[in-house]
N, CA, C and O atoms as a printed pandas DataFrame, in Angstrom:
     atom_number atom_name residue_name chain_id  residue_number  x_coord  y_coord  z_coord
0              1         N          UNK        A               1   10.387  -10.855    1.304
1              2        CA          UNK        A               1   10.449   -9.685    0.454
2              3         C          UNK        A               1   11.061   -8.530    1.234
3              4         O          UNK        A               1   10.688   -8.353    2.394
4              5         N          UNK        A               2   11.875   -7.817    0.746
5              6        CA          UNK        A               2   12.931   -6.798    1.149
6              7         C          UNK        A               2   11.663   -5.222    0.511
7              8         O          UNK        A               2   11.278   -4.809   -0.583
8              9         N          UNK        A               3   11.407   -4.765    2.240
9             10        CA          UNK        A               3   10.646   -3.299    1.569
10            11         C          UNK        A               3   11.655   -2.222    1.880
11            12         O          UNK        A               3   12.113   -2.324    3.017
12            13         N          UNK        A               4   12.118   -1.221    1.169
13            14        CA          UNK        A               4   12.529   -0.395    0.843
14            15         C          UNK        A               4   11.902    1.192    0.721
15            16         O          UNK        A               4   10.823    1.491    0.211
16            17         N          UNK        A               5   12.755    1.988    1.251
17            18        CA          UNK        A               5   11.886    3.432    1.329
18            19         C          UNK        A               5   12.504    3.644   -0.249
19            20         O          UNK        A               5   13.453    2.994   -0.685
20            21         N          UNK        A               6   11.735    4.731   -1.040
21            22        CA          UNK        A               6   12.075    5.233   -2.386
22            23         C          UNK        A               6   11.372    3.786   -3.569
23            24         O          UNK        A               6   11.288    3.886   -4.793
24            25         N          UNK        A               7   10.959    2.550   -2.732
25            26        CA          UNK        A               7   10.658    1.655   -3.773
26            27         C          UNK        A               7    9.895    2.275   -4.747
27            28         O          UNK        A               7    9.468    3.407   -4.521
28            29         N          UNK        A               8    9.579    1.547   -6.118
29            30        CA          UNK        A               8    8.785    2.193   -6.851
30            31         C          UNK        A               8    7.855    0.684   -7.335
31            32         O          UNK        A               8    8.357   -0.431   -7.481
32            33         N          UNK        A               9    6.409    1.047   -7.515
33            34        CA          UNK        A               9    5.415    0.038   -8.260
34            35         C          UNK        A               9    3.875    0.552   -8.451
35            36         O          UNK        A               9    3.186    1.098   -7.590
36            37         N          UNK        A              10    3.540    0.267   -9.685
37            38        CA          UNK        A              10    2.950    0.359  -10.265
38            39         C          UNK        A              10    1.295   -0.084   -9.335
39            40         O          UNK        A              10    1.000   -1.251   -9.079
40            41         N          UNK        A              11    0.629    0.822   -9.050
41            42        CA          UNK        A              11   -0.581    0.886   -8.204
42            43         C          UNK        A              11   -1.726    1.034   -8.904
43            44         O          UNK        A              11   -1.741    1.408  -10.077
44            45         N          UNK        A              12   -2.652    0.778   -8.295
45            46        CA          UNK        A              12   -4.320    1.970   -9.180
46            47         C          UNK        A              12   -4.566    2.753   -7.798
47            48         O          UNK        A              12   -4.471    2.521   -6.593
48            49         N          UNK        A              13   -4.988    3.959   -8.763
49            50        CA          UNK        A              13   -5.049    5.341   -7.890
50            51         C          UNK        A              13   -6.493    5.083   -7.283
51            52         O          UNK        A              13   -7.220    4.209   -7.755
52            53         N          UNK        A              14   -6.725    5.570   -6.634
53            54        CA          UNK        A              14   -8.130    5.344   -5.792
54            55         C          UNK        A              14   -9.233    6.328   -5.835
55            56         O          UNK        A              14  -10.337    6.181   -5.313
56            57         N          UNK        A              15   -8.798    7.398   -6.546
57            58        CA          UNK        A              15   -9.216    8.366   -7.183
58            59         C          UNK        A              15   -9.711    7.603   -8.614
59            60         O          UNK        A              15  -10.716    6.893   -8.592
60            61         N          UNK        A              16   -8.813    7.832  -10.052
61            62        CA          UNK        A              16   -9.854    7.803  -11.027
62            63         C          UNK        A              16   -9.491    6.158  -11.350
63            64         O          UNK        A              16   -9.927    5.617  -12.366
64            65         N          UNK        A              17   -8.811    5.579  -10.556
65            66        CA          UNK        A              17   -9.051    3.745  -10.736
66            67         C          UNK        A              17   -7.882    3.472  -12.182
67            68         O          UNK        A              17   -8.004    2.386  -12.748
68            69         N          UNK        A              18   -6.957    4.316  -12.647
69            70        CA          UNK        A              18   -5.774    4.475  -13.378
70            71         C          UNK        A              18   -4.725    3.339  -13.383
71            72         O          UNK        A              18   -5.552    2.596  -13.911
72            73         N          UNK        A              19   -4.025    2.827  -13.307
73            74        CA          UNK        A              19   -2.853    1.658  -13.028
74            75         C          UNK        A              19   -1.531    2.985  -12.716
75            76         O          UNK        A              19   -0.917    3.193  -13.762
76            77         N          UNK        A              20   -1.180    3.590  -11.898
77            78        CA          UNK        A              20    0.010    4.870  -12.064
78            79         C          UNK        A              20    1.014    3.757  -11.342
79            80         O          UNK        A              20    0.735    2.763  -10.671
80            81         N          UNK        A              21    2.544    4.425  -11.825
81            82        CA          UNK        A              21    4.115    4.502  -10.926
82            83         C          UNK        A              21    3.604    5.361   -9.724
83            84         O          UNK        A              21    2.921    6.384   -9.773
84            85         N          UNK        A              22    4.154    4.626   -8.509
85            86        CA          UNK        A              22    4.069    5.111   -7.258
86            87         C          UNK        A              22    5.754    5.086   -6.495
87            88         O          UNK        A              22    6.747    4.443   -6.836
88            89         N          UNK        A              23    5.585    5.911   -5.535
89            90        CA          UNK        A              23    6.922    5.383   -4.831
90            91         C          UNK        A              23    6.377    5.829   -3.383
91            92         O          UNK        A              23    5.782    6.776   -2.870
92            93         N          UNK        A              24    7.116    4.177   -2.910
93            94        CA          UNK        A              24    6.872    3.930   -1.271
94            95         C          UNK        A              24    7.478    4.717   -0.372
95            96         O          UNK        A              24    8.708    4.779   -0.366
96            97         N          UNK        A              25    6.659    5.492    0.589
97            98        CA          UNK        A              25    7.233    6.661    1.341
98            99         C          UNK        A              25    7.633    6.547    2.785
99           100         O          UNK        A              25    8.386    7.300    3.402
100          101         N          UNK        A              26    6.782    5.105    3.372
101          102        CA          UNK        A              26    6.877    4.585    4.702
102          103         C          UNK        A              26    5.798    3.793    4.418
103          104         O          UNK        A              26    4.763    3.824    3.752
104          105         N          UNK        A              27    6.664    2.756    5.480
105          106        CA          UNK        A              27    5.909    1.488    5.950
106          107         C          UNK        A              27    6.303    1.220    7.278
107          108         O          UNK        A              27    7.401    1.374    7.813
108          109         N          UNK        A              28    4.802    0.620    7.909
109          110        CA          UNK        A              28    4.933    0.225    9.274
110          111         C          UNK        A              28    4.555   -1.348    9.578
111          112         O          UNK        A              28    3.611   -2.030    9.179
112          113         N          UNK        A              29    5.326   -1.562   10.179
113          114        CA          UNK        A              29    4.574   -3.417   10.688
114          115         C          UNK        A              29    3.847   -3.187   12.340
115          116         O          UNK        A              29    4.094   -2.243   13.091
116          117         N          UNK        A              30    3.112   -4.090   12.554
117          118        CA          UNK        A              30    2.300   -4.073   13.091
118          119         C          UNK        A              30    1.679   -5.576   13.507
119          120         O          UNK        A              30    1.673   -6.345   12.546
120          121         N          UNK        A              31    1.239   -6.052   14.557
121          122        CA          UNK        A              31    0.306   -7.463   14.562
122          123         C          UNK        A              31   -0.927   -6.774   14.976
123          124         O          UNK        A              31   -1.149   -5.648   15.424
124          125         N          UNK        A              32   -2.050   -8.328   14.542
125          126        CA          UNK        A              32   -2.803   -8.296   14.983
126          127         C          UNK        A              32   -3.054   -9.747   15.518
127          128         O          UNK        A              32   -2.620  -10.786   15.020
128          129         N          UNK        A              33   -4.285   -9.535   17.263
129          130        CA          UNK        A              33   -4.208  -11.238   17.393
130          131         C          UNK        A              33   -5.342  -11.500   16.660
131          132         O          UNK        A              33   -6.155  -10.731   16.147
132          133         N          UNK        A              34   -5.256  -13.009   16.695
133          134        CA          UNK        A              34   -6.107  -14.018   15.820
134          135         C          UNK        A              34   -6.423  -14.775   16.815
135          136         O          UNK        A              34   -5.665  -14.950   17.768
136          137         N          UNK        A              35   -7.673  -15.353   16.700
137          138        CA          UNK        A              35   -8.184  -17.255   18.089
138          139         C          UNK        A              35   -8.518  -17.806   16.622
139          140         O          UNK        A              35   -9.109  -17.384   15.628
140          141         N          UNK        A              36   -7.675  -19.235   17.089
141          142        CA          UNK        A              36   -8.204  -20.258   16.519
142          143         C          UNK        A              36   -8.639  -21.733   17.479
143          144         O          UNK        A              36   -8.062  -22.707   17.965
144          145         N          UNK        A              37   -9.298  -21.466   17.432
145          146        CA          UNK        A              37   -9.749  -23.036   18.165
146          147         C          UNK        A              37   -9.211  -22.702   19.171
147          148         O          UNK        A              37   -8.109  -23.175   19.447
148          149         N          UNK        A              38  -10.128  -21.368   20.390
149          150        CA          UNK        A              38   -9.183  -21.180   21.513
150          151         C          UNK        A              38   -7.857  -21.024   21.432
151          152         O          UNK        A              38   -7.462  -21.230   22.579
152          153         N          UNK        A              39   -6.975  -20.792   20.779
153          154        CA          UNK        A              39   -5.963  -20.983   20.776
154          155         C          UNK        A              39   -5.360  -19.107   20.512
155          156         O          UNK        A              39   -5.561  -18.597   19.410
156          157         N          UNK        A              40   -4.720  -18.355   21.537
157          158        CA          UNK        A              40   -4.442  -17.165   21.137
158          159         C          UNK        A              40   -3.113  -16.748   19.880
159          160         O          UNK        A              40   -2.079  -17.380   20.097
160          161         N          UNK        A              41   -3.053  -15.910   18.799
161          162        CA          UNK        A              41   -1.835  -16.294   18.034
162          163         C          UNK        A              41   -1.767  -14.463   17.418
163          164         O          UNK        A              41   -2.483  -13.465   17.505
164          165         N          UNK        A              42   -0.580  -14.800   16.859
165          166        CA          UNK        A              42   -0.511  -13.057   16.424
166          167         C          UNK        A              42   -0.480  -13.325   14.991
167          168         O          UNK        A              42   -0.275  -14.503   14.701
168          169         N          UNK        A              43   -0.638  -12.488   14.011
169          170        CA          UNK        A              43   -0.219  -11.920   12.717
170          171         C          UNK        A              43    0.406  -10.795   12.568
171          172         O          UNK        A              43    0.235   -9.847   13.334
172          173         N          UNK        A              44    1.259  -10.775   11.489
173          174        CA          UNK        A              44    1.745   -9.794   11.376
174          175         C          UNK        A              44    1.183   -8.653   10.218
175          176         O          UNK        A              44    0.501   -9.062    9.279
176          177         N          UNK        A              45    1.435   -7.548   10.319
177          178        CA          UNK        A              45    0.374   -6.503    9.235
178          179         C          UNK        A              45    1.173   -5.600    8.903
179          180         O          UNK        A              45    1.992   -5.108    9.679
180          181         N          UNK        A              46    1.045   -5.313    7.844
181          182        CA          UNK        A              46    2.127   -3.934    7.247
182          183         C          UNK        A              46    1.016   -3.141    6.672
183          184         O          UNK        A              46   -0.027   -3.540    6.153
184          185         N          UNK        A              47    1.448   -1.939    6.868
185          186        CA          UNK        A              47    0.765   -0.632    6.124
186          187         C          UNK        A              47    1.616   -0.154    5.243
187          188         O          UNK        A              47    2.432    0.410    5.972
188          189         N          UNK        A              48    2.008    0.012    4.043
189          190        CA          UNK        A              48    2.748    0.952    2.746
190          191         C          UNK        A              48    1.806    1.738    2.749
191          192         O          UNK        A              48    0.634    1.427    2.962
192          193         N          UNK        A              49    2.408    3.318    2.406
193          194        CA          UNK        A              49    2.161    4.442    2.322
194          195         C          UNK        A              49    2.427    4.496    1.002
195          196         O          UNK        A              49    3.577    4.067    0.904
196          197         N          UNK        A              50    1.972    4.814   -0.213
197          198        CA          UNK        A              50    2.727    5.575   -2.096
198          199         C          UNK        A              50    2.171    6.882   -1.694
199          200         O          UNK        A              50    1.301    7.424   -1.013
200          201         N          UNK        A              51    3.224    7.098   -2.549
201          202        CA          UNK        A              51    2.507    8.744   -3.208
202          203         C          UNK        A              51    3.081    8.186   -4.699
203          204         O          UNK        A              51    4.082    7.609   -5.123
204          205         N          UNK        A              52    1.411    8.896   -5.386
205          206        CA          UNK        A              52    1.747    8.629   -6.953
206          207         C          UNK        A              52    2.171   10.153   -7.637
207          208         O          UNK        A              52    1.689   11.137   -7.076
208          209         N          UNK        A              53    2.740   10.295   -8.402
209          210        CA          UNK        A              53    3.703   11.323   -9.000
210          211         C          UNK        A              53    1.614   11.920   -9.494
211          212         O          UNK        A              53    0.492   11.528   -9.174
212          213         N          UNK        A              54    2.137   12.900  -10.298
213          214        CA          UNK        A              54    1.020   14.107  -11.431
214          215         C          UNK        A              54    0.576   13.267  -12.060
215          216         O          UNK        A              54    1.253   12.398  -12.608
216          217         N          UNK        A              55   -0.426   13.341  -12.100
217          218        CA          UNK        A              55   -1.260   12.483  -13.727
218          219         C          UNK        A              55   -2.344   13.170  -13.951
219          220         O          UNK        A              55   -2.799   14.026  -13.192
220          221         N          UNK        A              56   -2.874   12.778  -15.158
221          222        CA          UNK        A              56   -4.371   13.220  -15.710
222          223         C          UNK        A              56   -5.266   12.026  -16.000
223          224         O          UNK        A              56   -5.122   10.846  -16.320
224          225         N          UNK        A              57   -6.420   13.012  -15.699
225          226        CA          UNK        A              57   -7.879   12.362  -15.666
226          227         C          UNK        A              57   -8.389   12.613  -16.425
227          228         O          UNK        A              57   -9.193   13.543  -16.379
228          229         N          UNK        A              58   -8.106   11.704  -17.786
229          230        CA          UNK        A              58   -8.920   12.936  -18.979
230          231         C          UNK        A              58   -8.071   13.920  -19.211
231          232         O          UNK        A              58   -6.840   13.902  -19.176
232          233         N          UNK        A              59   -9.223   15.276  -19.588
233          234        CA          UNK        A              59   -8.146   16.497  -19.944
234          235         C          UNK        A              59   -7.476   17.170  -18.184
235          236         O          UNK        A              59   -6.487   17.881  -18.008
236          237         N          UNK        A              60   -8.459   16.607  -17.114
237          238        CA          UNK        A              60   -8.131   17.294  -16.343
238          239         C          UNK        A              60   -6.841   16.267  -15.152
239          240         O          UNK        A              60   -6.592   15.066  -15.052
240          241         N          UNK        A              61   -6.290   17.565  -14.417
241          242        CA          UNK        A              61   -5.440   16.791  -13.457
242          243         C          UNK        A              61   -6.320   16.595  -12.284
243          244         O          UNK        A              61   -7.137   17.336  -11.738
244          245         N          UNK        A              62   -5.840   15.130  -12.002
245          246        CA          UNK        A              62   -6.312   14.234  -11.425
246          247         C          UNK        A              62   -6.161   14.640   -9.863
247          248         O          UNK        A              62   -5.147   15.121   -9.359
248          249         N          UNK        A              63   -7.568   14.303   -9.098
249          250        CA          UNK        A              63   -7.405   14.909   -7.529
250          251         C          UNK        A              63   -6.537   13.907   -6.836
251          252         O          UNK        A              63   -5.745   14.369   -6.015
252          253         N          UNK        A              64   -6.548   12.837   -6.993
253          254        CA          UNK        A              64   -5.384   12.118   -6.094
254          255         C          UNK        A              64   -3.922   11.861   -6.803
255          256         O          UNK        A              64   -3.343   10.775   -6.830
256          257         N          UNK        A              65   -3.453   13.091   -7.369
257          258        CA          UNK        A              65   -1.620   13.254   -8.014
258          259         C          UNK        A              65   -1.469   13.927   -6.253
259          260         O          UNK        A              65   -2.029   14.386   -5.258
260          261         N          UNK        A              66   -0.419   13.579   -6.819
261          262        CA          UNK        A              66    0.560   14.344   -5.193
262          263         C          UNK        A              66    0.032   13.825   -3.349
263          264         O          UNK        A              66    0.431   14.161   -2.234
264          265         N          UNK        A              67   -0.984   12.917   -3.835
265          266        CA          UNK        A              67   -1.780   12.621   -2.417
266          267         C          UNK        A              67   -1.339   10.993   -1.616
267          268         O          UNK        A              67   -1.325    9.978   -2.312
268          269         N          UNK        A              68   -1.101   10.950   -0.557
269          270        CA          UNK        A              68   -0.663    9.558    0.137
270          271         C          UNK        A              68   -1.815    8.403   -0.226
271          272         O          UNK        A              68   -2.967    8.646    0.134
272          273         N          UNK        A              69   -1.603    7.454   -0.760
273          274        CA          UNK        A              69   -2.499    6.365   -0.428
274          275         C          UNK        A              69   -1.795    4.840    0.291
275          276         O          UNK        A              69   -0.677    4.325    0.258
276          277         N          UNK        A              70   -2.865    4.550    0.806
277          278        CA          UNK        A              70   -1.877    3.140    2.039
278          279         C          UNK        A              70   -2.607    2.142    1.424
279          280         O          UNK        A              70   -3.530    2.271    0.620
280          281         N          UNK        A              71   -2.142    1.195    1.845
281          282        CA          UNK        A              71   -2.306   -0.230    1.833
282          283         C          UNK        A              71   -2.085   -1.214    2.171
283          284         O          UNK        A              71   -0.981   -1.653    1.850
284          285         N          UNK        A              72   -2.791   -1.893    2.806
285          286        CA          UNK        A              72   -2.531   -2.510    3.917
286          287         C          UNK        A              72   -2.691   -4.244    3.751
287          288         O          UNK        A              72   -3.764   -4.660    3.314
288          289         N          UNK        A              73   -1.440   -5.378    4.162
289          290        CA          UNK        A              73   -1.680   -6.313    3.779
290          291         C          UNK        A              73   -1.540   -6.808    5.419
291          292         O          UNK        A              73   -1.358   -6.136    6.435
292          293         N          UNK        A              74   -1.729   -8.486    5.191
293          294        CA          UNK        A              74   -1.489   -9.547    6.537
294          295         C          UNK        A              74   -0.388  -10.036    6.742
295          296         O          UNK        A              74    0.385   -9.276    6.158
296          297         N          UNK        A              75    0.132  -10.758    7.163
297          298        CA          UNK        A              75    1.462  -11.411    7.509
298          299         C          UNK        A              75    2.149  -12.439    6.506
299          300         O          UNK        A              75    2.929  -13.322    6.865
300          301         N          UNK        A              76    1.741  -12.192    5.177
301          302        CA          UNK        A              76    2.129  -12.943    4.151
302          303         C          UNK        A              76    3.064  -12.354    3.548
303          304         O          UNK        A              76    2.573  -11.593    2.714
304          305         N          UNK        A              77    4.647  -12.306    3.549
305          306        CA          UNK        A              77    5.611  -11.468    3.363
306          307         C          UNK        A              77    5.582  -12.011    1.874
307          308         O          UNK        A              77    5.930  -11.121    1.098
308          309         N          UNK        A              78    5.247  -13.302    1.190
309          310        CA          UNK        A              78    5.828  -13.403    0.161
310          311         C          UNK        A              78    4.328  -12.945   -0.678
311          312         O          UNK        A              78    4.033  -13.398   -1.784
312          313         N          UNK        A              79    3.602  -12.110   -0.019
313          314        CA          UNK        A              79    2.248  -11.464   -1.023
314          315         C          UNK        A              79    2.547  -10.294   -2.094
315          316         O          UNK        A              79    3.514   -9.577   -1.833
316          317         N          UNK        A              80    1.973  -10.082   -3.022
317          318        CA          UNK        A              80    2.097   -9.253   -3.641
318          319         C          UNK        A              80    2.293   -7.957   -3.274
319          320         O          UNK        A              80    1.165   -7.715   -2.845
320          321         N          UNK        A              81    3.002   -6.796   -3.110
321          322        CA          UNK        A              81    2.761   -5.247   -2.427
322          323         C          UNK        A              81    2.225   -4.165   -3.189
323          324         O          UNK        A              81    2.064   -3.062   -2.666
């Protein structure tokens, strides 16, 4: 999967739990190690950053519009983002 700065997808806000359009602002990769059976090994980890555009909560505007939220997956490039 090809990540892209400006991407755009559809998130839930973490605030009022909404489904909003987001757009990806930065992403970082990263490992972490793993033992398996003695055995030392790495994974790989990405953090995406969204910011979700204005929305409402109800009548009111919502505290997490305009605010960064991350998310963070494992070394499964073909996972959902």
């Amino acid at each position: 999967m090809i990540i892209k700065k400006g991407q755009r997808k559809r998130i839930k806000c973490e605030i009022c739990k909404n489904v909003k359009n987001a757009t990806l602002i930065h992403a970082k990769k990263s490992f972490a190690k793993t033992w398996s059976n003695g055995i030392a090994g790495e994974v790989d980890t990405f953090v995406l950053h969204y910011r979700i555009g204005k929305h409402q909560h109800g009548t009111r505007s919502c505290k997490g519009s305009d605010k960064v939220q991350k998310r963070e997956h494992d070394g499964l490039l073909n996972s959902e983002f």
